[in-house]
A tleap script that builds the chain and sets N, CA, C and O, in Angstrom:
source leaprc.protein.ff14SB
mol = sequence {
  NMET SER SER ASN LEU HIE GLU ILE ARG PRO
  ARG PRO SER ASP SER GLU LYS ILE THR ILE
  ASN LEU GLY PHE VAL ASP LEU GLY GLN VAL
  ASP LEU MET VAL GLN GLU GLY PHE TYR SER
  ASN ARG THR ASP PHE ILE ARG THR ALA ILE
  ARG ASN GLN LEU GLU ARG HIE ALA ASP VAL
  VAL LYS GLN SER THR ALA ARG LYS SER LEU
  ASP LEU GLY LEU ARG ASN TYR SER ARG GLU
  ASP LEU GLU ALA ALA ARG ARG ALA GLY GLU
  MET LEU HIE ILE ASN VAL LEU GLY LEU ALA
  THR ILE ALA GLN ASP VAL THR PRO GLU LEU
  ALA ARG ALA THR ILE ALA SER VAL SER VAL
  LEU GLY ALA LEU HIE ALA SER PRO ALA VAL
  LYS SER ALA LEU ALA ASP ARG THR CARG
}
set mol.1.N position { -35.549 -7.593 -24.171 }
set mol.1.CA position { -34.859 -8.688 -23.520 }
set mol.1.C position { -33.927 -8.129 -22.446 }
set mol.1.O position { -33.090 -7.274 -22.734 }
set mol.2.N position { -34.066 -8.595 -21.249 }
set mol.2.CA position { -33.215 -8.090 -20.169 }
set mol.2.C position { -31.856 -8.764 -20.216 }
set mol.2.O position { -31.717 -9.916 -20.628 }
set mol.3.N position { -30.887 -8.028 -19.793 }
set mol.3.CA position { -29.516 -8.538 -19.821 }
set mol.3.C position { -29.089 -8.970 -18.428 }
set mol.3.O position { -29.358 -8.278 -17.446 }
set mol.4.N position { -28.431 -10.102 -18.345 }
set mol.4.CA position { -27.894 -10.580 -17.083 }
set mol.4.C position { -26.429 -10.235 -16.940 }
set mol.4.O position { -25.749 -10.752 -16.053 }
set mol.5.N position { -25.941 -9.371 -17.799 }
set mol.5.CA position { -24.543 -8.977 -17.748 }
set mol.5.C position { -24.369 -7.820 -16.779 }
set mol.5.O position { -25.158 -6.875 -16.768 }
set mol.6.N position { -23.347 -7.907 -15.984 }
set mol.6.CA position { -23.007 -6.850 -15.043 }
set mol.6.C position { -21.541 -6.523 -15.215 }
set mol.6.O position { -20.717 -7.405 -15.455 }
set mol.7.N position { -21.224 -5.245 -15.090 }
set mol.7.CA position { -19.819 -4.855 -15.160 }
set mol.7.C position { -19.118 -5.370 -13.912 }
set mol.7.O position { -19.571 -5.143 -12.790 }
set mol.8.N position { -18.037 -6.048 -14.119 }
set mol.8.CA position { -17.270 -6.577 -12.999 }
set mol.8.C position { -16.016 -5.734 -12.862 }
set mol.8.O position { -15.209 -5.644 -13.788 }
set mol.9.N position { -15.863 -5.130 -11.721 }
set mol.9.CA position { -14.663 -4.346 -11.445 }
set mol.9.C position { -13.639 -5.236 -10.773 }
set mol.9.O position { -13.961 -5.983 -9.850 }
set mol.10.N position { -12.419 -5.153 -11.235 }
set mol.10.CA position { -11.405 -5.970 -10.572 }
set mol.10.C position { -11.234 -5.534 -9.121 }
set mol.10.O position { -11.151 -4.342 -8.826 }
set mol.11.N position { -11.183 -6.495 -8.234 }
set mol.11.CA position { -11.000 -6.211 -6.814 }
set mol.11.C position { -9.544 -5.818 -6.577 }
set mol.11.O position { -8.628 -6.528 -6.990 }
set mol.12.N position { -9.337 -4.678 -5.909 }
set mol.12.CA position { -7.949 -4.306 -5.650 }
set mol.12.C position { -7.264 -5.352 -4.775 }
set mol.12.O position { -7.859 -5.899 -3.846 }
set mol.13.N position { -6.033 -5.608 -5.086 }
set mol.13.CA position { -5.268 -6.596 -4.341 }
set mol.13.C position { -5.000 -6.088 -2.930 }
set mol.13.O position { -4.838 -4.888 -2.711 }
set mol.14.N position { -4.955 -7.012 -1.980 }
set mol.14.CA position { -4.640 -6.619 -0.605 }
set mol.14.C position { -3.162 -6.819 -0.315 }
set mol.14.O position { -2.736 -6.824 0.840 }
set mol.15.N position { -2.387 -6.983 -1.380 }
set mol.15.CA position { -0.950 -7.124 -1.201 }
set mol.15.C position { -0.230 -6.505 -2.393 }
set mol.15.O position { -0.838 -6.225 -3.426 }
set mol.16.N position { 1.035 -6.301 -2.238 }
set mol.16.CA position { 1.872 -5.718 -3.274 }
set mol.16.C position { 2.989 -6.695 -3.582 }
set mol.16.O position { 3.601 -7.251 -2.670 }
set mol.17.N position { 3.255 -6.904 -4.840 }
set mol.17.CA position { 4.307 -7.833 -5.243 }
set mol.17.C position { 5.652 -7.129 -5.142 }
set mol.17.O position { 5.804 -5.994 -5.594 }
set mol.18.N position { 6.623 -7.806 -4.548 }
set mol.18.CA position { 7.989 -7.298 -4.488 }
set mol.18.C position { 8.926 -8.359 -5.036 }
set mol.18.O position { 8.577 -9.537 -5.114 }
set mol.19.N position { 10.092 -7.933 -5.404 }
set mol.19.CA position { 11.106 -8.854 -5.898 }
set mol.19.C position { 12.311 -8.757 -4.982 }
set mol.19.O position { 12.728 -7.659 -4.612 }
set mol.20.N position { 12.868 -9.893 -4.618 }
set mol.20.CA position { 14.084 -9.895 -3.808 }
set mol.20.C position { 15.125 -10.777 -4.469 }
set mol.20.O position { 14.796 -11.700 -5.214 }
set mol.21.N position { 16.359 -10.489 -4.195 }
set mol.21.CA position { 17.465 -11.322 -4.665 }
set mol.21.C position { 18.058 -12.033 -3.464 }
set mol.21.O position { 18.369 -11.408 -2.450 }
set mol.22.N position { 18.213 -13.340 -3.582 }
set mol.22.CA position { 18.815 -14.147 -2.527 }
set mol.22.C position { 20.024 -14.874 -3.100 }
set mol.22.O position { 20.058 -15.234 -4.277 }
set mol.23.N position { 20.999 -15.077 -2.249 }
set mol.23.CA position { 22.127 -15.910 -2.654 }
set mol.23.C position { 21.675 -17.347 -2.825 }
set mol.23.O position { 20.648 -17.750 -2.281 }
set mol.24.N position { 22.435 -18.115 -3.575 }
set mol.24.CA position { 22.056 -19.493 -3.864 }
set mol.24.C position { 21.971 -20.353 -2.613 }
set mol.24.O position { 21.094 -21.211 -2.513 }
set mol.25.N position { 22.857 -20.140 -1.668 }
set mol.25.CA position { 22.837 -20.945 -0.448 }
set mol.25.C position { 21.589 -20.613 0.374 }
set mol.25.O position { 20.913 -21.513 0.872 }
set mol.26.N position { 21.285 -19.303 0.515 }
set mol.26.CA position { 20.071 -18.919 1.252 }
set mol.26.C position { 18.836 -19.493 0.576 }
set mol.26.O position { 17.958 -20.037 1.247 }
set mol.27.N position { 18.760 -19.378 -0.743 }
set mol.27.CA position { 17.620 -19.904 -1.478 }
set mol.27.C position { 17.517 -21.420 -1.299 }
set mol.27.O position { 16.421 -21.955 -1.125 }
set mol.28.N position { 18.642 -22.099 -1.340 }
set mol.28.CA position { 18.639 -23.549 -1.124 }
set mol.28.C position { 18.126 -23.916 0.250 }
set mol.28.O position { 17.404 -24.902 0.403 }
set mol.29.N position { 18.493 -23.126 1.260 }
set mol.29.CA position { 18.007 -23.394 2.614 }
set mol.29.C position { 16.505 -23.166 2.704 }
set mol.29.O position { 15.800 -23.920 3.375 }
set mol.30.N position { 16.014 -22.134 2.035 }
set mol.30.CA position { 14.565 -21.901 2.002 }
set mol.30.C position { 13.880 -23.092 1.345 }
set mol.30.O position { 12.892 -23.607 1.869 }
set mol.31.N position { 14.399 -23.533 0.202 }
set mol.31.CA position { 13.803 -24.668 -0.488 }
set mol.31.C position { 13.836 -25.934 0.366 }
set mol.31.O position { 12.902 -26.734 0.320 }
set mol.32.N position { 14.883 -26.118 1.128 }
set mol.32.CA position { 14.969 -27.269 2.022 }
set mol.32.C position { 13.876 -27.209 3.086 }
set mol.32.O position { 13.240 -28.219 3.385 }
set mol.33.N position { 13.660 -26.029 3.652 }
set mol.33.CA position { 12.611 -25.867 4.672 }
set mol.33.C position { 11.230 -26.167 4.076 }
set mol.33.O position { 10.375 -26.762 4.732 }
set mol.34.N position { 11.029 -25.749 2.828 }
set mol.34.CA position { 9.770 -26.053 2.143 }
set mol.34.C position { 9.660 -27.549 1.901 }
set mol.34.O position { 8.620 -28.152 2.166 }
set mol.35.N position { 10.733 -28.147 1.397 }
set mol.35.CA position { 10.737 -29.580 1.106 }
set mol.35.C position { 10.477 -30.412 2.361 }
set mol.35.O position { 9.809 -31.445 2.298 }
set mol.36.N position { 10.999 -29.966 3.484 }
set mol.36.CA position { 10.822 -30.690 4.750 }
set mol.36.C position { 9.454 -30.433 5.379 }
set mol.36.O position { 9.138 -31.014 6.418 }
set mol.37.N position { 8.640 -29.575 4.769 }
set mol.37.CA position { 7.267 -29.366 5.231 }
set mol.37.C position { 7.081 -28.291 6.281 }
set mol.37.O position { 5.985 -28.145 6.821 }
set mol.38.N position { 8.126 -27.532 6.583 }
set mol.38.CA position { 7.986 -26.449 7.557 }
set mol.38.C position { 7.160 -25.293 6.995 }
set mol.38.O position { 6.493 -24.584 7.748 }
set mol.39.N position { 7.202 -25.100 5.671 }
set mol.39.CA position { 6.470 -24.030 4.981 }
set mol.39.C position { 5.861 -24.610 3.722 }
set mol.39.O position { 6.394 -25.560 3.149 }
set mol.40.N position { 4.750 -24.046 3.290 }
set mol.40.CA position { 4.074 -24.589 2.104 }
set mol.40.C position { 4.769 -24.214 0.804 }
set mol.40.O position { 4.681 -24.946 -0.182 }
set mol.41.N position { 5.462 -23.076 0.794 }
set mol.41.CA position { 6.194 -22.649 -0.398 }
set mol.41.C position { 7.156 -21.519 -0.006 }
set mol.41.O position { 7.196 -21.110 1.154 }
set mol.42.N position { 7.920 -21.024 -0.965 }
set mol.42.CA position { 8.883 -19.954 -0.695 }
set mol.42.C position { 8.195 -18.703 -0.153 }
set mol.42.O position { 8.687 -18.067 0.779 }
set mol.43.N position { 7.066 -18.363 -0.741 }
set mol.43.CA position { 6.339 -17.163 -0.313 }
set mol.43.C position { 5.920 -17.275 1.141 }
set mol.43.O position { 6.040 -16.312 1.899 }
set mol.44.N position { 5.433 -18.432 1.535 }
set mol.44.CA position { 5.035 -18.656 2.926 }
set mol.44.C position { 6.225 -18.434 3.861 }
set mol.44.O position { 6.089 -17.795 4.904 }
set mol.45.N position { 7.390 -18.962 3.484 }
set mol.45.CA position { 8.596 -18.777 4.286 }
set mol.45.C position { 8.949 -17.291 4.406 }
set mol.45.O position { 9.206 -16.797 5.504 }
set mol.46.N position { 8.959 -16.592 3.288 }
set mol.46.CA position { 9.362 -15.182 3.276 }
set mol.46.C position { 8.376 -14.328 4.060 }
set mol.46.O position { 8.787 -13.463 4.833 }
set mol.47.N position { 7.075 -14.561 3.869 }
set mol.47.CA position { 6.075 -13.801 4.644 }
set mol.47.C position { 6.246 -14.035 6.136 }
set mol.47.O position { 6.173 -13.093 6.926 }
set mol.48.N position { 6.474 -15.287 6.527 }
set mol.48.CA position { 6.656 -15.610 7.939 }
set mol.48.C position { 7.894 -14.911 8.492 }
set mol.48.O position { 7.859 -14.371 9.597 }
set mol.49.N position { 8.974 -14.918 7.739 }
set mol.49.CA position { 10.205 -14.259 8.190 }
set mol.49.C position { 9.982 -12.754 8.349 }
set mol.49.O position { 10.437 -12.153 9.322 }
set mol.50.N position { 9.291 -12.160 7.402 }
set mol.50.CA position { 9.025 -10.719 7.482 }
set mol.50.C position { 8.136 -10.406 8.679 }
set mol.50.O position { 8.408 -9.464 9.424 }
set mol.51.N position { 7.088 -11.178 8.867 }
set mol.51.CA position { 6.188 -10.939 10.011 }
set mol.51.C position { 6.922 -11.104 11.337 }
set mol.51.O position { 6.684 -10.346 12.278 }
set mol.52.N position { 7.808 -12.085 11.416 }
set mol.52.CA position { 8.587 -12.268 12.646 }
set mol.52.C position { 9.462 -11.052 12.925 }
set mol.52.O position { 9.569 -10.614 14.071 }
set mol.53.N position { 10.082 -10.507 11.894 }
set mol.53.CA position { 10.924 -9.314 12.080 }
set mol.53.C position { 10.076 -8.097 12.456 }
set mol.53.O position { 10.476 -7.306 13.310 }
set mol.54.N position { 8.923 -7.944 11.834 }
set mol.54.CA position { 8.045 -6.824 12.179 }
set mol.54.C position { 7.549 -6.935 13.615 }
set mol.54.O position { 7.460 -5.934 14.326 }
set mol.55.N position { 7.228 -8.150 14.037 }
set mol.55.CA position { 6.807 -8.372 15.425 }
set mol.55.C position { 7.953 -8.048 16.388 }
set mol.55.O position { 7.750 -7.444 17.441 }
set mol.56.N position { 9.137 -8.458 16.006 }
set mol.56.CA position { 10.322 -8.215 16.842 }
set mol.56.C position { 10.571 -6.715 17.038 }
set mol.56.O position { 11.039 -6.291 18.095 }
set mol.57.N position { 10.258 -5.924 16.023 }
set mol.57.CA position { 10.500 -4.478 16.071 }
set mol.57.C position { 9.199 -3.671 16.209 }
set mol.57.O position { 9.171 -2.492 15.857 }
set mol.58.N position { 8.143 -4.278 16.706 }
set mol.58.CA position { 6.829 -3.636 16.780 }
set mol.58.C position { 6.857 -2.335 17.574 }
set mol.58.O position { 6.186 -1.374 17.197 }
set mol.59.N position { 7.613 -2.284 18.658 }
set mol.59.CA position { 7.661 -1.061 19.459 }
set mol.59.C position { 8.274 0.100 18.684 }
set mol.59.O position { 7.798 1.232 18.778 }
set mol.60.N position { 9.319 -0.173 17.927 }
set mol.60.CA position { 9.964 0.867 17.117 }
set mol.60.C position { 9.002 1.366 16.053 }
set mol.60.O position { 8.905 2.572 15.823 }
set mol.61.N position { 8.290 0.457 15.403 }
set mol.61.CA position { 7.327 0.841 14.374 }
set mol.61.C position { 6.229 1.703 14.986 }
set mol.61.O position { 5.841 2.723 14.417 }
set mol.62.N position { 5.735 1.290 16.141 }
set mol.62.CA position { 4.665 2.033 16.815 }
set mol.62.C position { 5.127 3.451 17.181 }
set mol.62.O position { 4.400 4.418 16.955 }
set mol.63.N position { 6.320 3.570 17.738 }
set mol.63.CA position { 6.849 4.888 18.107 }
set mol.63.C position { 7.073 5.768 16.886 }
set mol.63.O position { 6.750 6.956 16.907 }
set mol.64.N position { 7.621 5.195 15.828 }
set mol.64.CA position { 7.872 5.965 14.605 }
set mol.64.C position { 6.573 6.406 13.954 }
set mol.64.O position { 6.472 7.524 13.449 }
set mol.65.N position { 5.585 5.531 13.968 }
set mol.65.CA position { 4.278 5.866 13.394 }
set mol.65.C position { 3.666 7.053 14.124 }
set mol.65.O position { 3.139 7.966 13.488 }
set mol.66.N position { 3.729 7.049 15.434 }
set mol.66.CA position { 3.188 8.158 16.227 }
set mol.66.C position { 3.998 9.433 16.013 }
set mol.66.O position { 3.426 10.509 15.841 }
set mol.67.N position { 5.320 9.319 16.023 }
set mol.67.CA position { 6.188 10.490 15.868 }
set mol.67.C position { 5.997 11.158 14.505 }
set mol.67.O position { 6.039 12.384 14.397 }
set mol.68.N position { 5.788 10.356 13.477 }
set mol.68.CA position { 5.659 10.891 12.115 }
set mol.68.C position { 4.212 11.169 11.728 }
set mol.68.O position { 3.936 11.544 10.588 }
set mol.69.N position { 3.280 10.987 12.672 }
set mol.69.CA position { 1.851 11.211 12.427 }
set mol.69.C position { 1.353 10.468 11.189 }
set mol.69.O position { 0.723 11.054 10.308 }
set mol.70.N position { 1.647 9.174 11.138 }
set mol.70.CA position { 1.234 8.352 10.007 }
set mol.70.C position { -0.104 7.678 10.285 }
set mol.70.O position { -0.339 7.177 11.385 }
set mol.71.N position { -0.980 7.671 9.282 }
set mol.71.CA position { -2.185 6.852 9.356 }
set mol.71.C position { -1.747 5.425 9.081 }
set mol.71.O position { -1.062 5.164 8.092 }
set mol.72.N position { -2.136 4.500 9.948 }
set mol.72.CA position { -1.708 3.106 9.831 }
set mol.72.C position { -2.819 2.273 9.217 }
set mol.72.O position { -3.948 2.273 9.709 }
set mol.73.N position { -2.503 1.565 8.145 }
set mol.73.CA position { -3.467 0.667 7.523 }
set mol.73.C position { -3.877 1.126 6.146 }
set mol.73.O position { -3.046 1.536 5.336 }
set mol.74.N position { -5.182 1.051 5.888 }
set mol.74.CA position { -5.738 1.417 4.590 }
set mol.74.C position { -6.418 2.778 4.704 }
set mol.74.O position { -7.235 2.999 5.598 }
set mol.75.N position { -6.079 3.683 3.796 }
set mol.75.CA position { -6.689 5.025 3.813 }
set mol.75.C position { -7.141 5.363 2.415 }
set mol.75.O position { -6.330 5.414 1.490 }
set mol.76.N position { -8.433 5.594 2.252 }
set mol.76.CA position { -9.007 5.924 0.949 }
set mol.76.C position { -9.402 7.391 0.907 }
set mol.76.O position { -10.028 7.902 1.836 }
set mol.77.N position { -9.034 8.063 -0.173 }
set mol.77.CA position { -9.403 9.459 -0.399 }
set mol.77.C position { -10.350 9.487 -1.593 }
set mol.77.O position { -9.939 9.244 -2.728 }
set mol.78.N position { -11.616 9.784 -1.330 }
set mol.78.CA position { -12.626 9.813 -2.382 }
set mol.78.C position { -12.695 11.203 -3.012 }
set mol.78.O position { -12.151 12.173 -2.483 }
set mol.79.N position { -13.369 11.272 -4.142 }
set mol.79.CA position { -13.583 12.573 -4.782 }
set mol.79.C position { -14.338 13.489 -3.829 }
set mol.79.O position { -14.054 14.685 -3.756 }
set mol.80.N position { -15.300 12.931 -3.098 }
set mol.80.CA position { -16.078 13.730 -2.141 }
set mol.80.C position { -15.194 14.284 -1.023 }
set mol.80.O position { -15.380 15.423 -0.596 }
set mol.81.N position { -14.231 13.483 -0.545 }
set mol.81.CA position { -13.295 13.958 0.484 }
set mol.81.C position { -12.507 15.159 -0.014 }
set mol.81.O position { -12.354 16.156 0.691 }
set mol.82.N position { -12.009 15.048 -1.238 }
set mol.82.CA position { -11.194 16.130 -1.787 }
set mol.82.C position { -12.029 17.366 -2.091 }
set mol.82.O position { -11.574 18.490 -1.879 }
set mol.83.N position { -13.243 17.169 -2.586 }
set mol.83.CA position { -14.119 18.324 -2.832 }
set mol.83.C position { -14.477 19.029 -1.528 }
set mol.83.O position { -14.573 20.256 -1.498 }
set mol.84.N position { -14.674 18.273 -0.455 }
set mol.84.CA position { -14.963 18.873 0.858 }
set mol.84.C position { -13.755 19.669 1.349 }
set mol.84.O position { -13.916 20.748 1.918 }
set mol.85.N position { -12.554 19.148 1.134 }
set mol.85.CA position { -11.344 19.883 1.524 }
set mol.85.C position { -11.233 21.179 0.725 }
set mol.85.O position { -10.873 22.222 1.271 }
set mol.86.N position { -11.544 21.108 -0.565 }
set mol.86.CA position { -11.481 22.322 -1.393 }
set mol.86.C position { -12.486 23.355 -0.913 }
set mol.86.O position { -12.155 24.536 -0.810 }
set mol.87.N position { -13.721 22.927 -0.615 }
set mol.87.CA position { -14.741 23.860 -0.106 }
set mol.87.C position { -14.306 24.504 1.201 }
set mol.87.O position { -14.588 25.678 1.442 }
set mol.88.N position { -13.619 23.739 2.049 }
set mol.88.CA position { -13.167 24.243 3.349 }
set mol.88.C position { -11.877 25.050 3.234 }
set mol.88.O position { -11.418 25.623 4.222 }
set mol.89.N position { -11.290 25.100 2.048 }
set mol.89.CA position { -10.035 25.817 1.857 }
set mol.89.C position { -8.851 25.122 2.505 }
set mol.89.O position { -7.865 25.768 2.860 }
set mol.90.N position { -8.944 23.814 2.660 }
set mol.90.CA position { -7.882 23.039 3.306 }
set mol.90.C position { -7.044 22.303 2.273 }
set mol.90.O position { -7.529 21.926 1.206 }
set mol.91.N position { -5.775 22.107 2.614 }
set mol.91.CA position { -4.884 21.276 1.816 }
set mol.91.C position { -4.569 20.031 2.634 }
set mol.91.O position { -4.263 20.132 3.822 }
set mol.92.N position { -4.638 18.878 2.021 }
set mol.92.CA position { -4.393 17.622 2.716 }
set mol.92.C position { -2.919 17.236 2.653 }
set mol.92.O position { -2.241 17.455 1.650 }
set mol.93.N position { -2.453 16.667 3.732 }
set mol.93.CA position { -1.115 16.078 3.801 }
set mol.93.C position { -1.338 14.588 4.029 }
set mol.93.O position { -1.717 14.166 5.122 }
set mol.94.N position { -1.103 13.803 2.995 }
set mol.94.CA position { -1.334 12.364 3.060 }
set mol.94.C position { -0.079 11.711 3.616 }
set mol.94.O position { 0.979 11.750 2.989 }
set mol.95.N position { -0.199 11.110 4.797 }
set mol.95.CA position { 0.895 10.408 5.469 }
set mol.95.C position { 0.380 9.044 5.895 }
set mol.95.O position { -0.333 8.929 6.891 }
set mol.96.N position { 0.738 8.014 5.145 }
set mol.96.CA position { 0.170 6.688 5.376 }
set mol.96.C position { 1.267 5.645 5.453 }
set mol.96.O position { 2.213 5.654 4.665 }
set mol.97.N position { 1.124 4.747 6.417 }
set mol.97.CA position { 1.928 3.537 6.493 }
set mol.97.C position { 0.967 2.403 6.174 }
set mol.97.O position { 0.172 2.000 7.023 }
set mol.98.N position { 1.037 1.889 4.956 }
set mol.98.CA position { 0.109 0.858 4.500 }
set mol.98.C position { -0.272 1.114 3.065 }
set mol.98.O position { 0.586 1.166 2.184 }
set mol.99.N position { -1.563 1.274 2.826 }
set mol.99.CA position { -2.071 1.521 1.484 }
set mol.99.C position { -2.889 2.794 1.467 }
set mol.99.O position { -3.866 2.919 2.205 }
set mol.100.N position { -2.496 3.741 0.628 }
set mol.100.CA position { -3.281 4.950 0.389 }
set mol.100.C position { -3.876 4.839 -1.008 }
set mol.100.O position { -3.174 4.541 -1.974 }
set mol.101.N position { -5.175 5.081 -1.100 }
set mol.101.CA position { -5.869 5.008 -2.377 }
set mol.101.C position { -6.549 6.333 -2.654 }
set mol.101.O position { -7.273 6.863 -1.811 }
set mol.102.N position { -6.312 6.861 -3.839 }
set mol.102.CA position { -7.024 8.045 -4.313 }
set mol.102.C position { -7.982 7.544 -5.380 }
set mol.102.O position { -7.564 6.926 -6.359 }
set mol.103.N position { -9.259 7.810 -5.192 }
set mol.103.CA position { -10.302 7.249 -6.052 }
set mol.103.C position { -10.036 7.534 -7.530 }
set mol.103.O position { -9.441 8.550 -7.889 }
set mol.104.N position { -10.488 6.622 -8.364 }
set mol.104.CA position { -10.259 6.724 -9.803 }
set mol.104.C position { -10.994 7.896 -10.445 }
set mol.104.O position { -10.604 8.345 -11.522 }
set mol.105.N position { -12.054 8.401 -9.802 }
set mol.105.CA position { -12.779 9.531 -10.383 }
set mol.105.C position { -12.217 10.888 -9.960 }
set mol.105.O position { -12.792 11.925 -10.291 }
set mol.106.N position { -11.098 10.891 -9.231 }
set mol.106.CA position { -10.426 12.138 -8.853 }
set mol.106.C position { -9.613 12.619 -10.053 }
set mol.106.O position { -8.798 11.879 -10.603 }
set mol.107.N position { -9.846 13.865 -10.446 }
set mol.107.CA position { -9.104 14.417 -11.580 }
set mol.107.C position { -7.739 14.925 -11.107 }
set mol.107.O position { -7.569 15.243 -9.930 }
set mol.108.N position { -6.777 15.001 -12.011 }
set mol.108.CA position { -5.477 15.569 -11.642 }
set mol.108.C position { -5.608 16.991 -11.101 }
set mol.108.O position { -4.888 17.375 -10.179 }
set mol.109.N position { -6.511 17.761 -11.664 }
set mol.109.CA position { -6.704 19.143 -11.213 }
set mol.109.C position { -7.206 19.192 -9.774 }
set mol.109.O position { -6.723 19.994 -8.975 }
set mol.110.N position { -8.178 18.335 -9.439 }
set mol.110.CA position { -8.698 18.290 -8.069 }
set mol.110.C position { -7.606 17.830 -7.107 }
set mol.110.O position { -7.480 18.370 -6.008 }
set mol.111.N position { -6.827 16.846 -7.510 }
set mol.111.CA position { -5.748 16.361 -6.650 }
set mol.111.C position { -4.742 17.472 -6.366 }
set mol.111.O position { -4.347 17.665 -5.216 }
set mol.112.N position { -4.323 18.201 -7.391 }
set mol.112.CA position { -3.340 19.287 -7.197 }
set mol.112.C position { -3.918 20.431 -6.366 }
set mol.112.O position { -3.189 21.104 -5.637 }
set mol.113.N position { -5.214 20.648 -6.476 }
set mol.113.CA position { -5.847 21.746 -5.738 }
set mol.113.C position { -6.041 21.434 -4.261 }
set mol.113.O position { -6.241 22.346 -3.459 }
set mol.114.N position { -5.983 20.143 -3.889 }
set mol.114.CA position { -6.341 19.777 -2.515 }
set mol.114.C position { -5.285 18.972 -1.770 }
set mol.114.O position { -5.396 18.805 -0.556 }
set mol.115.N position { -4.267 18.469 -2.457 }
set mol.115.CA position { -3.260 17.629 -1.800 }
set mol.115.C position { -1.926 18.355 -1.820 }
set mol.115.O position { -1.337 18.577 -2.878 }
set mol.116.N position { -1.455 18.724 -0.623 }
set mol.116.CA position { -0.199 19.464 -0.501 }
set mol.116.C position { 1.013 18.551 -0.536 }
set mol.116.O position { 2.055 18.917 -1.081 }
set mol.117.N position { 0.880 17.347 0.050 }
set mol.117.CA position { 2.016 16.427 0.097 }
set mol.117.C position { 1.525 14.995 0.220 }
set mol.117.O position { 0.445 14.725 0.745 }
set mol.118.N position { 2.358 14.082 -0.285 }
set mol.118.CA position { 2.049 12.659 -0.218 }
set mol.118.C position { 3.296 11.928 0.262 }
set mol.118.O position { 4.358 12.006 -0.355 }
set mol.119.N position { 3.144 11.215 1.379 }
set mol.119.CA position { 4.213 10.370 1.890 }
set mol.119.C position { 3.585 9.033 2.264 }
set mol.119.O position { 2.819 8.939 3.223 }
set mol.120.N position { 3.920 8.005 1.497 }
set mol.120.CA position { 3.334 6.687 1.726 }
set mol.120.C position { 4.448 5.673 1.893 }
set mol.120.O position { 5.292 5.511 1.012 }
set mol.121.N position { 4.445 4.998 3.019 }
set mol.121.CA position { 5.325 3.863 3.252 }
set mol.121.C position { 4.469 2.629 3.035 }
set mol.121.O position { 3.688 2.245 3.906 }
set mol.122.N position { 4.613 2.019 1.893 }
set mol.122.CA position { 3.770 0.907 1.485 }
set mol.122.C position { 3.432 1.091 0.028 }
set mol.122.O position { 4.306 0.979 -0.831 }
set mol.123.N position { 2.162 1.376 -0.269 }
set mol.123.CA position { 1.745 1.525 -1.658 }
set mol.123.C position { 0.734 2.649 -1.805 }
set mol.123.O position { -0.099 2.881 -0.928 }
set mol.124.N position { 0.826 3.338 -2.929 }
set mol.124.CA position { -0.125 4.384 -3.308 }
set mol.124.C position { -0.829 3.912 -4.565 }
set mol.124.O position { -0.188 3.659 -5.584 }
set mol.125.N position { -2.156 3.794 -4.495 }
set mol.125.CA position { -2.953 3.449 -5.664 }
set mol.125.C position { -3.720 4.688 -6.096 }
set mol.125.O position { -4.521 5.237 -5.339 }
set mol.126.N position { -3.467 5.111 -7.307 }
set mol.126.CA position { -4.154 6.250 -7.913 }
set mol.126.C position { -3.983 6.114 -9.410 }
set mol.126.O position { -3.153 5.337 -9.884 }
set mol.127.N position { -4.766 6.867 -10.147 }
set mol.127.CA position { -4.626 6.802 -11.597 }
set mol.127.C position { -3.251 7.332 -11.993 }
set mol.127.O position { -2.670 8.142 -11.270 }
set mol.128.N position { -2.734 6.891 -13.116 }
set mol.128.CA position { -1.438 7.413 -13.575 }
set mol.128.C position { -1.435 8.934 -13.719 }
set mol.128.O position { -0.426 9.582 -13.439 }
set mol.129.N position { -2.557 9.504 -14.153 }
set mol.129.CA position { -2.639 10.957 -14.319 }
set mol.129.C position { -2.528 11.675 -12.971 }
set mol.129.O position { -1.852 12.698 -12.866 }
set mol.130.N position { -3.190 11.140 -11.941 }
set mol.130.CA position { -3.125 11.751 -10.606 }
set mol.130.C position { -1.726 11.587 -10.025 }
set mol.130.O position { -1.190 12.528 -9.439 }
set mol.131.N position { -1.129 10.415 -10.177 }
set mol.131.CA position { 0.242 10.217 -9.691 }
set mol.131.C position { 1.191 11.194 -10.365 }
set mol.131.O position { 2.073 11.754 -9.713 }
set mol.132.N position { 1.018 11.400 -11.648 }
set mol.132.CA position { 1.864 12.344 -12.376 }
set mol.132.C position { 1.649 13.767 -11.882 }
set mol.132.O position { 2.610 14.520 -11.720 }
set mol.133.N position { 0.404 14.139 -11.645 }
set mol.133.CA position { 0.087 15.490 -11.172 }
set mol.133.C position { 0.662 15.754 -9.785 }
set mol.133.O position { 0.963 16.900 -9.450 }
set mol.134.N position { 0.816 14.716 -8.982 }
set mol.134.CA position { 1.310 14.865 -7.618 }
set mol.134.C position { 2.790 14.502 -7.478 }
set mol.134.O position { 3.314 14.473 -6.365 }
set mol.135.N position { 3.458 14.227 -8.583 }
set mol.135.CA position { 4.847 13.751 -8.539 }
set mol.135.C position { 5.761 14.695 -7.772 }
set mol.135.O position { 6.632 14.239 -7.031 }
set mol.136.N position { 5.581 15.990 -7.934 }
set mol.136.CA position { 6.452 16.948 -7.231 }
set mol.136.C position { 6.107 17.102 -5.760 }
set mol.136.O position { 6.834 17.765 -5.020 }
set mol.137.N position { 5.006 16.497 -5.326 }
set mol.137.CA position { 4.564 16.571 -3.933 }
set mol.137.C position { 4.718 15.233 -3.211 }
set mol.137.O position { 4.361 15.104 -2.040 }
set mol.138.N position { 5.250 14.246 -3.920 }
set mol.138.CA position { 5.355 12.893 -3.373 }
set mol.138.C position { 6.793 12.608 -2.962 }
set mol.138.O position { 7.739 12.844 -3.714 }
set mol.139.N position { 6.927 12.093 -1.746 }
set mol.139.CA position { 8.267 11.686 -1.295 }
set mol.139.C position { 8.236 10.264 -0.839 }
set mol.139.O position { 9.262 9.727 -0.421 }
savepdb mol mol.pdb
quit
């Protein structure tokens, strides 16, 4: 009997949850803007405010990204990438503004053998074991 079951892998989120504290008056003003229909909910208001500030400072972000040699956006490091670096005798310096992902099949030993430093402004997704192995190399 053939099976119609397939392993479903959870899709990685394209966002990261953060928590903020707002004063009661600020929160009330946000709720008023939502109630008046300017925004669909608090999250919509906060995302819009953040995007407006990022747009306002886009030139500074662009200059800093170039000066610090940051990869902008999503950067995935596969087991094959790290094995190729090891074969070439290279050590990687991970510098990402956005999301850096180290594949789940990367062992802590391979990560330590091939990654010299990790600097991520945003989020780093890797197994807990790999994050632990790279803790002294992460800033």
